[in-house]
Amino acid sequence: MAEETRMTEGVKCACEAAIIGLYACAGGSNVGQMANKVAVELTKQGKGKIMCTVGIGGNVQGIIKSAEGTDEIIAIDGCPLLCAKKSLELAGFTVDKSIVITELGMKKSGSLDLQENDVKEIMAKMEDALAD
């Protein structure tokens, strides 16, 4: 029994698999930070669960396992570089939906500060993007 328990213990992730995995960019710009903020807000609303995008790129096995347990993968990127989407695809995952913050009308800048009115506007546009 003890041997069996040790065999089932493996690399684990602090996050658990979600039905809808939200993988956000958190890049060094306003739109990267907005992508992450949107994923946090969608998680709070119960519309998915924010997952660890950088762990996918780092091939962290517990995080890979969590991604394998999702039914749908949504990549939320800040800009057309599509870092979150590309990281997922390089790891062998199919991205079911790809949303890009700049395509929702937000202009990219080097600022990391987000304005509350911008967050509300992008969240409203996310509703439409997720419904497509």
PDB file of C-alpha atoms in Angstrom:
ATOM      1  CA  MET A   1       0.000   0.000   0.000  1.00  0.00           C
ATOM      2  CA  ALA A   2       2.804   2.438   0.877  1.00  0.00           C
ATOM      3  CA  GLU A   3       4.520   1.560  -2.409  1.00  0.00           C
ATOM      4  CA  GLU A   4       1.274   2.200  -4.274  1.00  0.00           C
ATOM      5  CA  THR A   5       0.897   5.603  -2.591  1.00  0.00           C
ATOM      6  CA  ARG A   6       4.447   6.610  -3.525  1.00  0.00           C
ATOM      7  CA  MET A   7       3.855   5.628  -7.132  1.00  0.00           C
ATOM      8  CA  THR A   8       0.781   7.854  -7.423  1.00  0.00           C
ATOM      9  CA  GLU A   9       2.641  10.803  -5.967  1.00  0.00           C
ATOM     10  CA  GLY A  10       4.153  12.732  -8.783  1.00  0.00           C
ATOM     11  CA  VAL A  11       4.768  16.207  -9.922  1.00  0.00           C
ATOM     12  CA  LYS A  12       1.736  18.228  -8.954  1.00  0.00           C
ATOM     13  CA  CYS A  13       0.591  21.699  -9.769  1.00  0.00           C
ATOM     14  CA  ALA A  14      -0.861  24.081  -7.228  1.00  0.00           C
ATOM     15  CA  CYS A  15      -3.610  24.797  -9.734  1.00  0.00           C
ATOM     16  CA  GLU A  16      -6.157  22.153 -10.574  1.00  0.00           C
ATOM     17  CA  ALA A  17      -7.425  21.343 -14.027  1.00  0.00           C
ATOM     18  CA  ALA A  18     -10.366  23.424 -15.149  1.00  0.00           C
ATOM     19  CA  ILE A  19     -12.994  22.701 -17.745  1.00  0.00           C
ATOM     20  CA  ILE A  20     -12.116  25.970 -19.520  1.00  0.00           C
ATOM     21  CA  GLY A  21      -8.447  26.842 -19.182  1.00  0.00           C
ATOM     22  CA  LEU A  22      -7.597  30.523 -19.574  1.00  0.00           C
ATOM     23  CA  TYR A  23      -3.989  31.036 -20.654  1.00  0.00           C
ATOM     24  CA  ALA A  24      -3.054  34.702 -20.637  1.00  0.00           C
ATOM     25  CA  CYS A  25      -0.119  36.718 -21.759  1.00  0.00           C
ATOM     26  CA  ALA A  26       1.295  38.824 -18.944  1.00  0.00           C
ATOM     27  CA  GLY A  27       3.792  40.706 -21.080  1.00  0.00           C
ATOM     28  CA  GLY A  28       5.608  43.941 -20.364  1.00  0.00           C
ATOM     29  CA  SER A  29       3.001  46.290 -21.808  1.00  0.00           C
ATOM     30  CA  ASN A  30      -0.461  47.570 -21.031  1.00  0.00           C
ATOM     31  CA  VAL A  31      -2.107  44.998 -23.312  1.00  0.00           C
ATOM     32  CA  GLY A  32      -0.130  42.137 -21.783  1.00  0.00           C
ATOM     33  CA  GLN A  33      -1.232  43.220 -18.339  1.00  0.00           C
ATOM     34  CA  MET A  34      -4.798  43.613 -19.612  1.00  0.00           C
ATOM     35  CA  ALA A  35      -4.769  40.038 -20.948  1.00  0.00           C
ATOM     36  CA  ASN A  36      -3.810  38.797 -17.492  1.00  0.00           C
ATOM     37  CA  LYS A  37      -6.372  41.060 -15.767  1.00  0.00           C
ATOM     38  CA  VAL A  38      -9.110  39.758 -18.068  1.00  0.00           C
ATOM     39  CA  ALA A  39      -8.204  36.149 -17.243  1.00  0.00           C
ATOM     40  CA  VAL A  40      -8.337  36.955 -13.518  1.00  0.00           C
ATOM     41  CA  GLU A  41     -11.744  38.618 -13.859  1.00  0.00           C
ATOM     42  CA  LEU A  42     -13.166  35.782 -15.974  1.00  0.00           C
ATOM     43  CA  THR A  43     -11.976  33.327 -13.322  1.00  0.00           C
ATOM     44  CA  LYS A  44     -13.692  35.351 -10.588  1.00  0.00           C
ATOM     45  CA  GLN A  45     -16.885  35.294 -12.672  1.00  0.00           C
ATOM     46  CA  GLY A  46     -16.706  31.512 -13.010  1.00  0.00           C
ATOM     47  CA  LYS A  47     -16.232  31.617 -16.798  1.00  0.00           C
ATOM     48  CA  GLY A  48     -13.057  29.573 -16.751  1.00  0.00           C
ATOM     49  CA  LYS A  49      -9.918  29.219 -14.708  1.00  0.00           C
ATOM     50  CA  ILE A  50      -6.692  31.097 -15.131  1.00  0.00           C
ATOM     51  CA  MET A  51      -3.888  28.656 -15.726  1.00  0.00           C
ATOM     52  CA  CYS A  52      -0.107  29.008 -15.786  1.00  0.00           C
ATOM     53  CA  THR A  53       0.999  29.995 -19.283  1.00  0.00           C
ATOM     54  CA  VAL A  54       4.680  30.298 -18.416  1.00  0.00           C
ATOM     55  CA  GLY A  55       4.610  26.776 -16.967  1.00  0.00           C
ATOM     56  CA  ILE A  56       3.453  25.523 -20.357  1.00  0.00           C
ATOM     57  CA  GLY A  57       6.410  27.218 -22.026  1.00  0.00           C
ATOM     58  CA  GLY A  58       8.721  25.848 -19.324  1.00  0.00           C
ATOM     59  CA  ASN A  59       7.395  22.303 -19.826  1.00  0.00           C
ATOM     60  CA  VAL A  60       6.538  21.978 -16.121  1.00  0.00           C
ATOM     61  CA  GLN A  61       4.960  18.532 -15.981  1.00  0.00           C
ATOM     62  CA  GLY A  62       2.298  19.252 -13.340  1.00  0.00           C
ATOM     63  CA  ILE A  63       1.109  22.255 -15.316  1.00  0.00           C
ATOM     64  CA  ILE A  64       1.145  20.273 -18.559  1.00  0.00           C
ATOM     65  CA  LYS A  65      -1.039  17.640 -16.819  1.00  0.00           C
ATOM     66  CA  SER A  66      -3.463  20.354 -15.703  1.00  0.00           C
ATOM     67  CA  ALA A  67      -3.737  21.597 -19.281  1.00  0.00           C
ATOM     68  CA  GLU A  68      -4.369  18.062 -20.498  1.00  0.00           C
ATOM     69  CA  GLY A  69      -7.348  17.930 -18.125  1.00  0.00           C
ATOM     70  CA  THR A  70      -9.124  20.901 -19.667  1.00  0.00           C
ATOM     71  CA  ASP A  71     -12.001  20.564 -22.078  1.00  0.00           C
ATOM     72  CA  GLU A  72     -11.334  23.894 -23.771  1.00  0.00           C
ATOM     73  CA  ILE A  73      -8.227  26.053 -24.046  1.00  0.00           C
ATOM     74  CA  ILE A  74      -8.524  29.803 -24.498  1.00  0.00           C
ATOM     75  CA  ALA A  75      -5.404  31.858 -25.217  1.00  0.00           C
ATOM     76  CA  ILE A  76      -5.667  35.531 -24.292  1.00  0.00           C
ATOM     77  CA  ASP A  77      -2.841  37.481 -25.862  1.00  0.00           C
ATOM     78  CA  GLY A  78      -2.099  41.156 -25.533  1.00  0.00           C
ATOM     79  CA  CYS A  79      -0.822  41.740 -29.050  1.00  0.00           C
ATOM     80  CA  PRO A  80      -0.373  40.076 -32.453  1.00  0.00           C
ATOM     81  CA  LEU A  81       2.852  38.366 -31.347  1.00  0.00           C
ATOM     82  CA  LEU A  82       0.549  35.677 -29.868  1.00  0.00           C
ATOM     83  CA  CYS A  83       3.017  34.493 -27.212  1.00  0.00           C
ATOM     84  CA  ALA A  84       0.410  32.608 -25.153  1.00  0.00           C
ATOM     85  CA  LYS A  85      -1.107  30.883 -28.180  1.00  0.00           C
ATOM     86  CA  LYS A  86       2.295  29.952 -29.621  1.00  0.00           C
ATOM     87  CA  SER A  87       3.507  28.585 -26.267  1.00  0.00           C
ATOM     88  CA  LEU A  88       0.470  26.335 -26.054  1.00  0.00           C
ATOM     89  CA  GLU A  89       0.836  25.133 -29.633  1.00  0.00           C
ATOM     90  CA  LEU A  90       4.571  24.468 -29.234  1.00  0.00           C
ATOM     91  CA  ALA A  91       3.690  22.291 -26.242  1.00  0.00           C
ATOM     92  CA  GLY A  92       1.335  20.293 -28.465  1.00  0.00           C
ATOM     93  CA  PHE A  93      -1.990  21.785 -27.387  1.00  0.00           C
ATOM     94  CA  THR A  94      -4.801  22.868 -29.666  1.00  0.00           C
ATOM     95  CA  VAL A  95      -6.047  26.332 -28.843  1.00  0.00           C
ATOM     96  CA  ASP A  96      -9.821  26.333 -29.096  1.00  0.00           C
ATOM     97  CA  LYS A  97     -10.160  30.103 -28.998  1.00  0.00           C
ATOM     98  CA  SER A  98      -7.584  32.849 -29.425  1.00  0.00           C
ATOM     99  CA  ILE A  99      -8.395  36.371 -28.281  1.00  0.00           C
ATOM    100  CA  VAL A 100      -6.059  39.326 -28.834  1.00  0.00           C
ATOM    101  CA  ILE A 101      -6.527  42.464 -26.735  1.00  0.00           C
ATOM    102  CA  THR A 102      -5.273  44.834 -29.465  1.00  0.00           C
ATOM    103  CA  GLU A 103      -7.953  43.389 -31.779  1.00  0.00           C
ATOM    104  CA  LEU A 104     -10.522  44.473 -29.191  1.00  0.00           C
ATOM    105  CA  GLY A 105      -9.455  48.095 -29.716  1.00  0.00           C
ATOM    106  CA  MET A 106      -6.810  48.711 -27.051  1.00  0.00           C
ATOM    107  CA  LYS A 107      -3.573  50.291 -28.272  1.00  0.00           C
ATOM    108  CA  LYS A 108      -0.294  48.838 -27.069  1.00  0.00           C
ATOM    109  CA  SER A 109       1.990  51.023 -24.973  1.00  0.00           C
ATOM    110  CA  GLY A 110       4.886  50.528 -22.603  1.00  0.00           C
ATOM    111  CA  SER A 111       2.793  51.516 -19.609  1.00  0.00           C
ATOM    112  CA  LEU A 112       1.909  48.798 -17.124  1.00  0.00           C
ATOM    113  CA  ASP A 113      -0.879  50.782 -15.495  1.00  0.00           C
ATOM    114  CA  LEU A 114      -4.445  49.860 -16.325  1.00  0.00           C
ATOM    115  CA  GLN A 115      -7.337  52.291 -16.117  1.00  0.00           C
ATOM    116  CA  GLU A 116     -10.568  50.967 -14.610  1.00  0.00           C
ATOM    117  CA  ASN A 117     -12.640  52.287 -17.537  1.00  0.00           C
ATOM    118  CA  ASP A 118     -10.351  50.400 -19.968  1.00  0.00           C
ATOM    119  CA  VAL A 119     -10.784  47.202 -17.946  1.00  0.00           C
ATOM    120  CA  LYS A 120     -14.578  47.571 -18.053  1.00  0.00           C
ATOM    121  CA  GLU A 121     -14.551  48.264 -21.801  1.00  0.00           C
ATOM    122  CA  ILE A 122     -12.329  45.287 -22.616  1.00  0.00           C
ATOM    123  CA  MET A 123     -14.320  42.986 -20.313  1.00  0.00           C
ATOM    124  CA  ALA A 124     -17.509  43.961 -22.156  1.00  0.00           C
ATOM    125  CA  LYS A 125     -15.834  43.181 -25.479  1.00  0.00           C
ATOM    126  CA  MET A 126     -14.572  39.869 -24.063  1.00  0.00           C
ATOM    127  CA  GLU A 127     -18.171  38.778 -23.540  1.00  0.00           C
ATOM    128  CA  ASP A 128     -18.739  39.099 -27.293  1.00  0.00           C
ATOM    129  CA  ALA A 129     -15.401  37.476 -28.182  1.00  0.00           C
ATOM    130  CA  LEU A 130     -16.144  34.483 -25.961  1.00  0.00           C
ATOM    131  CA  ALA A 131     -19.632  34.094 -27.418  1.00  0.00           C
ATOM    132  CA  ASP A 132     -18.288  33.721 -30.979  1.00  0.00           C
TER     133      ASP A 132
END
